[in-house]
């Protein structure tokens, strides 16, 4: 029998959040946080398969799904998102946190700012602790002081247009459905009946300077785009977001880092990193700027932290909970129970 998932809009002192839960479950609370251009719907199957001993929740971040579309002040990094999550934790109490992609950055920030609220942390193909784009080396050295190569200008304008127009087709390689198939999961993955729901989830993304992709500034340095101060992509620009001091927090809950070996979004050769795209000739004028070593950066930060385990899921893409759900669930449950 498939367990039901219900949605409730929960008012906090910051905004009203849309939160999914599974009625009838009991045990330790587990809060799932989605990635960029998605919402809590991507967690439904995972929530209903956790089994006894856990109460699963999934939240829509601001500007996604059914939560209030409050603007994102990217000059605070992801703290608009993480403060919203902390406001929810004021009601739920300490939780096991699971964050995917952008959500990985959000839960790292929650851990950094209030470690006592986190029973354990699971990072699912998370954004690097040094943000997305614009850095080199395992220590996250900026390629340029203005963060060039990151932020709102890095989004493909055609994808943004089709997202804004609510395109549900697969007629363009840049439609949300096509991007879902090509980059959220490993190539050839059959998402079955859930695919339409995932597309609707993507289309729930608010589009504009205050949300996705955000604003940007010109730069004299290739690729001539620097991050702005509004919207989601600027919230993870390295000039606004940097978490390299997790090893200093106390207490230190255990961290599971789980990632797909075929991820093309968060990768040392990411197809969404303008530096890597320049290196392969997809963005003209490449000046030799190296690609961001996203995976190596995350590993370096977690090695300093100490209490972590890395699990690589073979044959999985950016969302191992989508294309390898059994392997993902096994790793997650071992972590939660451990």
mmCIF file of C-alpha atoms in Angstrom:
data_model
loop_
_atom_site.group_PDB
_atom_site.id
_atom_site.type_symbol
_atom_site.label_atom_id
_atom_site.label_comp_id
_atom_site.label_asym_id
_atom_site.label_seq_id
_atom_site.Cartn_x
_atom_site.Cartn_y
_atom_site.Cartn_z
ATOM 1 C CA UNK A 1 0.000 0.000 0.000
ATOM 2 C CA UNK A 2 1.316 3.443 -0.919
ATOM 3 C CA UNK A 3 1.259 5.808 2.022
ATOM 4 C CA UNK A 4 -0.478 9.152 1.486
ATOM 5 C CA UNK A 5 1.459 12.408 1.426
ATOM 6 C CA UNK A 6 -0.331 15.522 2.604
ATOM 7 C CA UNK A 7 0.560 19.201 2.211
ATOM 8 C CA UNK A 8 0.100 21.886 4.845
ATOM 9 C CA UNK A 9 0.919 25.582 4.706
ATOM 10 C CA UNK A 10 2.683 26.423 7.948
ATOM 11 C CA UNK A 11 2.939 30.027 9.052
ATOM 12 C CA UNK A 12 6.236 31.045 10.648
ATOM 13 C CA UNK A 13 7.472 34.422 11.844
ATOM 14 C CA UNK A 14 9.224 34.845 8.473
ATOM 15 C CA UNK A 15 6.774 33.535 5.856
ATOM 16 C CA UNK A 16 4.290 30.738 5.186
ATOM 17 C CA UNK A 17 5.925 27.509 4.028
ATOM 18 C CA UNK A 18 4.357 24.596 2.188
ATOM 19 C CA UNK A 19 5.362 21.408 3.997
ATOM 20 C CA UNK A 20 4.692 17.797 2.988
ATOM 21 C CA UNK A 21 4.285 15.054 5.582
ATOM 22 C CA UNK A 22 3.147 11.439 5.801
ATOM 23 C CA UNK A 23 0.196 10.991 8.185
ATOM 24 C CA UNK A 24 0.392 8.100 10.603
ATOM 25 C CA UNK A 25 4.180 7.972 10.796
ATOM 26 C CA UNK A 26 6.008 8.374 14.080
ATOM 27 C CA UNK A 27 9.556 8.530 15.305
ATOM 28 C CA UNK A 28 12.486 10.859 14.698
ATOM 29 C CA UNK A 29 11.712 13.743 12.306
ATOM 30 C CA UNK A 30 13.523 13.835 8.956
ATOM 31 C CA UNK A 31 13.297 17.041 6.903
ATOM 32 C CA UNK A 32 14.037 16.903 3.176
ATOM 33 C CA UNK A 33 15.136 20.061 1.331
ATOM 34 C CA UNK A 34 14.923 20.157 -2.467
ATOM 35 C CA UNK A 35 17.268 21.593 -5.062
ATOM 36 C CA UNK A 36 17.071 24.436 -7.565
ATOM 37 C CA UNK A 37 14.250 24.511 -10.143
ATOM 38 C CA UNK A 38 12.227 21.917 -8.246
ATOM 39 C CA UNK A 39 10.178 21.628 -5.062
ATOM 40 C CA UNK A 40 9.277 19.144 -2.336
ATOM 41 C CA UNK A 41 7.452 16.884 -4.827
ATOM 42 C CA UNK A 42 10.818 15.370 -5.787
ATOM 43 C CA UNK A 43 10.947 13.792 -2.317
ATOM 44 C CA UNK A 44 7.514 12.104 -2.240
ATOM 45 C CA UNK A 45 8.671 8.575 -3.054
ATOM 46 C CA UNK A 46 11.583 8.806 -0.633
ATOM 47 C CA UNK A 47 9.288 10.027 2.135
ATOM 48 C CA UNK A 48 6.837 7.159 1.755
ATOM 49 C CA UNK A 49 9.581 4.513 1.707
ATOM 50 C CA UNK A 50 11.456 5.432 4.902
ATOM 51 C CA UNK A 51 9.648 2.837 6.991
ATOM 52 C CA UNK A 52 9.075 2.709 10.727
ATOM 53 C CA UNK A 53 10.849 4.914 13.185
ATOM 54 C CA UNK A 54 10.836 8.170 11.231
ATOM 55 C CA UNK A 55 8.474 11.077 10.549
ATOM 56 C CA UNK A 56 9.316 12.490 7.121
ATOM 57 C CA UNK A 57 8.729 16.104 6.110
ATOM 58 C CA UNK A 58 9.677 18.022 2.968
ATOM 59 C CA UNK A 59 9.598 21.793 2.645
ATOM 60 C CA UNK A 60 9.248 24.087 -0.359
ATOM 61 C CA UNK A 61 11.872 26.812 -0.219
ATOM 62 C CA UNK A 62 10.720 30.373 -0.808
ATOM 63 C CA UNK A 63 9.930 30.993 -4.466
ATOM 64 C CA UNK A 64 9.330 27.296 -5.179
ATOM 65 C CA UNK A 65 6.254 25.103 -4.958
ATOM 66 C CA UNK A 66 3.532 26.312 -2.615
ATOM 67 C CA UNK A 67 5.618 28.443 -0.243
ATOM 68 C CA UNK A 68 5.390 32.223 -0.229
ATOM 69 C CA UNK A 69 7.402 33.815 -3.054
ATOM 70 C CA UNK A 70 9.349 36.173 -0.829
ATOM 71 C CA UNK A 71 12.347 37.732 -2.611
ATOM 72 C CA UNK A 72 15.835 36.306 -2.158
ATOM 73 C CA UNK A 73 18.531 38.650 -0.870
ATOM 74 C CA UNK A 74 21.546 36.882 -2.329
ATOM 75 C CA UNK A 75 23.992 39.178 -0.548
ATOM 76 C CA UNK A 76 23.230 36.949 2.476
ATOM 77 C CA UNK A 77 24.217 33.811 0.568
ATOM 78 C CA UNK A 78 21.596 31.124 1.181
ATOM 79 C CA UNK A 79 20.648 32.533 4.595
ATOM 80 C CA UNK A 80 17.188 33.637 3.410
ATOM 81 C CA UNK A 81 16.507 29.958 2.694
ATOM 82 C CA UNK A 82 18.277 28.570 5.755
ATOM 83 C CA UNK A 83 16.625 31.054 8.116
ATOM 84 C CA UNK A 84 13.252 29.951 6.723
ATOM 85 C CA UNK A 85 14.179 26.335 7.480
ATOM 86 C CA UNK A 86 15.305 27.296 10.985
ATOM 87 C CA UNK A 87 11.948 29.014 11.538
ATOM 88 C CA UNK A 88 10.294 25.699 10.649
ATOM 89 C CA UNK A 89 12.606 23.841 13.033
ATOM 90 C CA UNK A 90 11.361 26.104 15.799
ATOM 91 C CA UNK A 91 8.146 24.084 15.420
ATOM 92 C CA UNK A 92 9.557 20.658 14.542
ATOM 93 C CA UNK A 93 12.479 20.597 16.955
ATOM 94 C CA UNK A 94 15.850 18.968 16.124
ATOM 95 C CA UNK A 95 15.701 16.936 12.894
ATOM 96 C CA UNK A 96 17.710 14.773 10.572
ATOM 97 C CA UNK A 97 18.336 17.102 7.614
ATOM 98 C CA UNK A 98 18.589 15.878 4.015
ATOM 99 C CA UNK A 99 19.534 18.430 1.358
ATOM 100 C CA UNK A 100 19.812 17.926 -2.389
ATOM 101 C CA UNK A 101 21.899 20.187 -4.650
ATOM 102 C CA UNK A 102 20.973 23.786 -3.686
ATOM 103 C CA UNK A 103 19.273 22.221 -0.664
ATOM 104 C CA UNK A 104 22.640 20.764 0.301
ATOM 105 C CA UNK A 105 24.003 24.273 0.604
ATOM 106 C CA UNK A 106 20.954 25.331 2.608
ATOM 107 C CA UNK A 107 21.298 22.491 5.137
ATOM 108 C CA UNK A 108 25.045 23.107 5.453
ATOM 109 C CA UNK A 109 24.191 26.696 6.378
ATOM 110 C CA UNK A 110 21.613 25.479 8.922
ATOM 111 C CA UNK A 111 24.254 23.207 10.431
ATOM 112 C CA UNK A 112 26.790 26.025 10.470
ATOM 113 C CA UNK A 113 24.409 28.452 12.182
ATOM 114 C CA UNK A 114 22.578 26.124 14.609
ATOM 115 C CA UNK A 115 24.336 22.750 14.953
ATOM 116 C CA UNK A 116 22.272 21.721 17.969
ATOM 117 C CA UNK A 117 19.152 21.655 15.745
ATOM 118 C CA UNK A 118 20.621 18.926 13.520
ATOM 119 C CA UNK A 119 20.549 15.248 14.564
ATOM 120 C CA UNK A 120 22.385 14.222 11.391
ATOM 121 C CA UNK A 121 23.072 15.699 7.962
ATOM 122 C CA UNK A 122 22.737 14.056 4.563
ATOM 123 C CA UNK A 123 24.135 15.861 1.520
ATOM 124 C CA UNK A 124 22.819 14.635 -1.831
ATOM 125 C CA UNK A 125 24.995 15.878 -4.707
ATOM 126 C CA UNK A 126 25.306 19.183 -2.822
ATOM 127 C CA UNK A 127 26.484 22.495 -4.186
ATOM 128 C CA UNK A 128 30.122 23.010 -3.237
ATOM 129 C CA UNK A 129 30.786 24.746 0.093
ATOM 130 C CA UNK A 130 32.416 27.409 -2.121
ATOM 131 C CA UNK A 131 29.310 27.978 -4.212
ATOM 132 C CA UNK A 132 28.674 27.306 -7.874
ATOM 133 C CA UNK A 133 31.096 28.656 -10.457
ATOM 134 C CA UNK A 134 33.832 31.244 -10.266
ATOM 135 C CA UNK A 135 36.426 29.413 -8.151
ATOM 136 C CA UNK A 136 39.377 27.106 -8.613
ATOM 137 C CA UNK A 137 41.383 24.786 -6.368
ATOM 138 C CA UNK A 138 40.178 22.753 -3.402
ATOM 139 C CA UNK A 139 40.326 25.879 -1.229
ATOM 140 C CA UNK A 140 37.792 27.749 -3.384
ATOM 141 C CA UNK A 141 40.074 30.527 -4.648
ATOM 142 C CA UNK A 142 38.122 33.163 -6.567
ATOM 143 C CA UNK A 143 38.965 33.388 -10.252
ATOM 144 C CA UNK A 144 38.273 37.123 -10.009
ATOM 145 C CA UNK A 145 37.323 39.363 -7.074
ATOM 146 C CA UNK A 146 33.891 40.024 -8.604
ATOM 147 C CA UNK A 147 33.029 36.299 -8.796
ATOM 148 C CA UNK A 148 32.974 36.305 -12.590
ATOM 149 C CA UNK A 149 31.567 33.115 -14.125
ATOM 150 C CA UNK A 150 28.927 32.598 -11.432
ATOM 151 C CA UNK A 151 25.510 33.969 -10.546
ATOM 152 C CA UNK A 152 22.341 34.868 -12.420
ATOM 153 C CA UNK A 153 24.036 35.444 -15.756
ATOM 154 C CA UNK A 154 25.032 31.794 -15.970
ATOM 155 C CA UNK A 155 21.534 30.508 -16.703
ATOM 156 C CA UNK A 156 20.670 29.599 -20.279
ATOM 157 C CA UNK A 157 18.247 32.304 -21.530
ATOM 158 C CA UNK A 158 16.254 29.806 -23.616
ATOM 159 C CA UNK A 159 15.725 27.516 -20.628
ATOM 160 C CA UNK A 160 14.622 30.528 -18.566
ATOM 161 C CA UNK A 161 12.152 31.526 -21.294
ATOM 162 C CA UNK A 162 10.632 28.068 -21.562
ATOM 163 C CA UNK A 163 10.427 27.799 -17.781
ATOM 164 C CA UNK A 164 8.645 31.145 -17.582
ATOM 165 C CA UNK A 165 6.219 30.121 -20.326
ATOM 166 C CA UNK A 166 5.393 26.853 -18.582
ATOM 167 C CA UNK A 167 6.580 24.613 -21.421
ATOM 168 C CA UNK A 168 5.678 20.978 -20.696
ATOM 169 C CA UNK A 169 6.886 19.493 -23.973
ATOM 170 C CA UNK A 170 10.103 17.762 -24.947
ATOM 171 C CA UNK A 171 10.308 19.636 -28.234
ATOM 172 C CA UNK A 172 13.427 21.554 -27.269
ATOM 173 C CA UNK A 173 16.578 20.193 -25.609
ATOM 174 C CA UNK A 174 16.277 23.166 -23.254
ATOM 175 C CA UNK A 175 12.678 22.581 -22.176
ATOM 176 C CA UNK A 176 12.243 21.706 -18.481
ATOM 177 C CA UNK A 177 11.217 18.141 -19.383
ATOM 178 C CA UNK A 178 14.277 17.643 -21.563
ATOM 179 C CA UNK A 179 16.593 19.136 -18.942
ATOM 180 C CA UNK A 180 15.044 16.848 -16.321
ATOM 181 C CA UNK A 181 15.735 13.773 -18.441
ATOM 182 C CA UNK A 182 19.238 14.824 -19.480
ATOM 183 C CA UNK A 183 20.679 16.270 -16.279
ATOM 184 C CA UNK A 184 18.611 15.552 -13.160
ATOM 185 C CA UNK A 185 18.963 11.796 -13.677
ATOM 186 C CA UNK A 186 21.347 9.509 -15.515
ATOM 187 C CA UNK A 187 20.711 9.237 -19.271
ATOM 188 C CA UNK A 188 18.069 6.670 -20.167
ATOM 189 C CA UNK A 189 16.347 6.737 -16.772
ATOM 190 C CA UNK A 190 12.621 6.059 -17.027
ATOM 191 C CA UNK A 191 10.848 8.217 -14.463
ATOM 192 C CA UNK A 192 7.499 6.633 -15.295
ATOM 193 C CA UNK A 193 4.343 8.227 -13.945
ATOM 194 C CA UNK A 194 6.319 10.593 -11.732
ATOM 195 C CA UNK A 195 7.848 12.469 -14.654
ATOM 196 C CA UNK A 196 4.844 14.731 -15.186
ATOM 197 C CA UNK A 197 4.769 15.586 -11.486
ATOM 198 C CA UNK A 198 8.472 16.445 -11.582
ATOM 199 C CA UNK A 199 7.936 18.744 -14.573
ATOM 200 C CA UNK A 200 5.118 20.504 -12.716
ATOM 201 C CA UNK A 201 7.448 20.836 -9.753
ATOM 202 C CA UNK A 202 10.069 22.510 -11.944
ATOM 203 C CA UNK A 203 7.440 24.846 -13.381
ATOM 204 C CA UNK A 204 6.514 25.971 -9.865
ATOM 205 C CA UNK A 205 9.793 27.939 -9.825
ATOM 206 C CA UNK A 206 9.215 31.687 -9.728
ATOM 207 C CA UNK A 207 11.143 33.332 -12.551
ATOM 208 C CA UNK A 208 12.675 36.800 -12.298
ATOM 209 C CA UNK A 209 15.460 38.824 -10.734
ATOM 210 C CA UNK A 210 14.223 38.119 -7.187
ATOM 211 C CA UNK A 211 14.103 34.373 -7.762
ATOM 212 C CA UNK A 212 15.387 32.306 -10.707
ATOM 213 C CA UNK A 213 17.888 32.989 -12.087
ATOM 214 C CA UNK A 214 18.491 36.379 -10.429
ATOM 215 C CA UNK A 215 20.210 39.528 -11.647
ATOM 216 C CA UNK A 216 23.791 39.876 -12.863
ATOM 217 C CA UNK A 217 26.446 42.467 -13.600
ATOM 218 C CA UNK A 218 28.869 42.952 -16.499
ATOM 219 C CA UNK A 219 32.542 42.153 -15.984
ATOM 220 C CA UNK A 220 35.716 42.960 -17.893
ATOM 221 C CA UNK A 221 36.935 39.410 -17.270
ATOM 222 C CA UNK A 222 35.804 36.384 -19.333
ATOM 223 C CA UNK A 223 33.026 35.243 -19.508
ATOM 224 C CA UNK A 224 32.044 38.851 -18.776
ATOM 225 C CA UNK A 225 29.223 38.028 -16.361
ATOM 226 C CA UNK A 226 29.459 38.671 -12.616
ATOM 227 C CA UNK A 227 26.913 37.827 -9.915
ATOM 228 C CA UNK A 228 24.322 40.286 -8.685
ATOM 229 C CA UNK A 229 22.637 40.557 -5.299
ATOM 230 C CA UNK A 230 19.197 39.048 -5.949
ATOM 231 C CA UNK A 231 17.843 35.616 -6.733
ATOM 232 C CA UNK A 232 18.801 31.996 -6.348
ATOM 233 C CA UNK A 233 21.886 31.659 -8.555
ATOM 234 C CA UNK A 234 23.475 34.673 -6.877
ATOM 235 C CA UNK A 235 22.756 33.141 -3.470
ATOM 236 C CA UNK A 236 25.269 30.412 -4.318
ATOM 237 C CA UNK A 237 27.794 32.647 -6.052
ATOM 238 C CA UNK A 238 31.167 32.369 -4.277
ATOM 239 C CA UNK A 239 31.166 36.086 -3.453
ATOM 240 C CA UNK A 240 28.004 35.539 -1.391
ATOM 241 C CA UNK A 241 28.212 31.929 -0.199
ATOM 242 C CA UNK A 242 31.187 30.232 1.428
ATOM 243 C CA UNK A 243 31.161 27.545 4.115
ATOM 244 C CA UNK A 244 34.674 26.357 4.836
ATOM 245 C CA UNK A 245 34.568 26.375 8.635
ATOM 246 C CA UNK A 246 32.218 23.480 9.413
ATOM 247 C CA UNK A 247 35.051 21.834 11.321
ATOM 248 C CA UNK A 248 34.773 24.588 13.943
ATOM 249 C CA UNK A 249 31.166 23.909 14.988
ATOM 250 C CA UNK A 250 30.120 22.069 18.142
ATOM 251 C CA UNK A 251 28.441 19.613 18.363
ATOM 252 C CA UNK A 252 29.373 17.805 15.149
ATOM 253 C CA UNK A 253 26.503 15.558 13.997
ATOM 254 C CA UNK A 254 27.440 12.810 11.522
ATOM 255 C CA UNK A 255 27.318 13.661 7.819
ATOM 256 C CA UNK A 256 26.473 11.341 4.926
ATOM 257 C CA UNK A 257 27.590 12.610 1.528
ATOM 258 C CA UNK A 258 25.871 10.619 -1.191
ATOM 259 C CA UNK A 259 26.343 11.347 -4.875
ATOM 260 C CA UNK A 260 25.780 9.847 -8.283
ATOM 261 C CA UNK A 261 28.845 8.982 -10.327
ATOM 262 C CA UNK A 262 27.158 10.331 -13.483
ATOM 263 C CA UNK A 263 26.193 13.743 -12.098
ATOM 264 C CA UNK A 264 26.716 16.415 -14.777
ATOM 265 C CA UNK A 265 25.500 19.349 -12.655
ATOM 266 C CA UNK A 266 27.646 19.177 -9.510
ATOM 267 C CA UNK A 267 30.893 17.798 -10.882
ATOM 268 C CA UNK A 268 34.540 18.638 -11.380
ATOM 269 C CA UNK A 269 33.590 18.930 -15.076
ATOM 270 C CA UNK A 270 30.094 20.373 -14.708
ATOM 271 C CA UNK A 271 28.084 21.062 -17.853
ATOM 272 C CA UNK A 272 26.645 24.048 -15.978
ATOM 273 C CA UNK A 273 30.029 25.597 -15.122
ATOM 274 C CA UNK A 274 30.900 28.306 -17.652
ATOM 275 C CA UNK A 275 34.628 27.593 -17.256
ATOM 276 C CA UNK A 276 34.191 23.940 -18.231
ATOM 277 C CA UNK A 277 31.841 24.900 -21.048
ATOM 278 C CA UNK A 278 34.511 27.291 -22.309
ATOM 279 C CA UNK A 279 37.127 24.554 -22.171
ATOM 280 C CA UNK A 280 35.030 22.279 -24.406
ATOM 281 C CA UNK A 281 34.225 25.097 -26.841
ATOM 282 C CA UNK A 282 30.591 25.593 -25.856
ATOM 283 C CA UNK A 283 31.172 29.170 -24.630
ATOM 284 C CA UNK A 284 33.334 31.321 -26.943
ATOM 285 C CA UNK A 285 36.415 33.243 -25.923
ATOM 286 C CA UNK A 286 37.632 30.887 -23.211
ATOM 287 C CA UNK A 287 40.712 32.370 -21.541
ATOM 288 C CA UNK A 288 42.003 29.172 -19.949
ATOM 289 C CA UNK A 289 40.121 29.537 -16.654
ATOM 290 C CA UNK A 290 39.979 26.024 -15.138
ATOM 291 C CA UNK A 291 36.707 24.343 -14.242
ATOM 292 C CA UNK A 292 35.592 24.445 -10.619
ATOM 293 C CA UNK A 293 36.543 21.198 -8.822
ATOM 294 C CA UNK A 294 33.179 20.996 -7.046
ATOM 295 C CA UNK A 295 33.472 17.430 -5.783
ATOM 296 C CA UNK A 296 37.073 17.867 -4.658
ATOM 297 C CA UNK A 297 36.139 21.053 -2.795
ATOM 298 C CA UNK A 298 33.330 19.315 -0.915
ATOM 299 C CA UNK A 299 35.612 16.432 0.009
ATOM 300 C CA UNK A 300 38.291 18.804 1.335
ATOM 301 C CA UNK A 301 35.798 20.601 3.591
ATOM 302 C CA UNK A 302 34.293 17.341 4.881
ATOM 303 C CA UNK A 303 37.715 15.827 5.563
ATOM 304 C CA UNK A 304 38.458 18.755 7.855
ATOM 305 C CA UNK A 305 35.051 18.202 9.505
ATOM 306 C CA UNK A 306 35.896 14.572 10.174
ATOM 307 C CA UNK A 307 32.619 12.828 11.042
ATOM 308 C CA UNK A 308 31.459 12.007 7.532
ATOM 309 C CA UNK A 309 30.987 9.130 5.127
ATOM 310 C CA UNK A 310 30.994 9.355 1.319
ATOM 311 C CA UNK A 311 28.820 6.999 -0.731
ATOM 312 C CA UNK A 312 29.085 7.004 -4.523
ATOM 313 C CA UNK A 313 26.090 5.452 -6.288
ATOM 314 C CA UNK A 314 27.099 3.869 -9.580
ATOM 315 C CA UNK A 315 24.838 4.630 -12.512
ATOM 316 C CA UNK A 316 23.147 7.544 -10.732
ATOM 317 C CA UNK A 317 22.958 11.110 -11.935
ATOM 318 C CA UNK A 318 22.303 14.334 -10.063
ATOM 319 C CA UNK A 319 19.330 12.826 -8.220
ATOM 320 C CA UNK A 320 20.248 9.342 -6.956
ATOM 321 C CA UNK A 321 16.976 9.254 -4.993
ATOM 322 C CA UNK A 322 15.245 9.409 -8.408
ATOM 323 C CA UNK A 323 17.233 7.043 -10.616
ATOM 324 C CA UNK A 324 18.652 4.640 -7.993
ATOM 325 C CA UNK A 325 16.034 4.830 -5.213
ATOM 326 C CA UNK A 326 16.801 1.446 -3.610
ATOM 327 C CA UNK A 327 20.525 2.179 -3.252
ATOM 328 C CA UNK A 328 19.780 5.691 -2.042
ATOM 329 C CA UNK A 329 17.272 4.506 0.546
ATOM 330 C CA UNK A 330 19.658 1.848 1.881
ATOM 331 C CA UNK A 331 22.455 4.377 2.370
ATOM 332 C CA UNK A 332 20.133 6.951 3.926
ATOM 333 C CA UNK A 333 18.523 4.511 6.371
ATOM 334 C CA UNK A 334 21.896 3.146 7.464
ATOM 335 C CA UNK A 335 22.948 6.708 8.220
ATOM 336 C CA UNK A 336 19.727 7.658 10.043
ATOM 337 C CA UNK A 337 19.772 4.504 12.151
ATOM 338 C CA UNK A 338 23.484 4.682 12.844
#
